[in-house]
Amino acid sequence: MPAIGVLALQGDVREHVRMLREAGATATAVRRSAELDAVDALVVPGGESTTMWKLAETFDLLEPLRMRIKEGMPAYGSCAGMIMLADRIEDGVAGQQTIGGIDMVVRRNAFGRQVHSFESDLDFAGERVHAIFIRAPWVESVGADVEVLGRCEPGDRIVAVRQGPLLATSFHPELTGDVRVHRYFVDMVREL
């Protein structure tokens, strides 16, 4: 079983750990560099991307995260995690940094504020899934090596992507009870 960490600085940590275990992985919280070194892959959960960035800097994790991603560690980011895995962001706070790795531009809070959160069914990698969007980003554009795995209305917006060992969704599959997105990621980790 692959050992997959969940970045535990802020966000839906417990929910991702539960879904990863249901998908057949060993899952553990990652708060320190030594814990990051002990995992095969990482989930960057939903939460608040500016808070995650600041806490990653405070706990001296931002550079180790960037290095592991650059070295090819598989990672999956949901919602704020998608923002953290983007090479470029729109509507970020002044000076906001990301881990990077996926050649895409992501717009923070693109679907609107908390009151505009919604649920929708959409196609993800050829399967129909129920998606929960909470102050969700969308992908404005992707590079040539990025595969679009899912789109959503309104506007046929890109909401799921993959580039090599990196996966990102703007929705929260960990809140649905449907393990298929996490199983897709666990299978990616096994294949790499």
Tab-separated table of N, CA, C and O in Angstrom, residues 58 79 106 117 146 168 177 179 187:
chain	number	residue	atom	x	y	z
A	58	THR	N	5.834	29.348	7.853
A	58	THR	CA	6.096	29.355	9.298
A	58	THR	C	6.731	28.044	9.756
A	58	THR	O	7.648	28.048	10.573
A	79	CYS	N	-9.468	21.965	-4.134
A	79	CYS	CA	-9.885	23.343	-3.860
A	79	CYS	C	-8.667	24.230	-3.554
A	79	CYS	O	-7.922	24.567	-4.459
A	106	VAL	N	-4.796	29.540	-12.068
A	106	VAL	CA	-6.006	29.282	-11.290
A	106	VAL	C	-6.504	30.602	-10.705
A	106	VAL	O	-5.718	31.394	-10.192
A	117	SER	N	-21.580	28.892	-2.799
A	117	SER	CA	-21.170	27.486	-2.862
A	117	SER	C	-22.314	26.658	-3.444
A	117	SER	O	-23.484	26.999	-3.290
A	146	VAL	N	-0.789	19.636	-19.728
A	146	VAL	CA	-1.825	19.443	-18.712
A	146	VAL	C	-3.060	18.822	-19.358
A	146	VAL	O	-3.570	19.318	-20.364
A	168	ALA	N	-5.313	17.763	-9.608
A	168	ALA	CA	-5.972	18.841	-8.866
A	168	ALA	C	-7.438	18.936	-9.259
A	168	ALA	O	-7.783	18.769	-10.434
A	177	GLY	N	-18.315	11.282	0.277
A	177	GLY	CA	-18.411	9.862	0.589
A	177	GLY	C	-18.109	8.975	-0.615
A	177	GLY	O	-18.070	7.757	-0.495
A	179	VAL	N	-15.512	7.570	-3.102
A	179	VAL	CA	-14.066	7.367	-3.034
A	179	VAL	C	-13.373	7.399	-4.403
A	179	VAL	O	-12.148	7.327	-4.481
A	187	ASP	N	-4.379	5.054	-7.413
A	187	ASP	CA	-3.935	4.274	-8.591
A	187	ASP	C	-2.804	4.987	-9.326
A	187	ASP	O	-1.861	4.337	-9.798
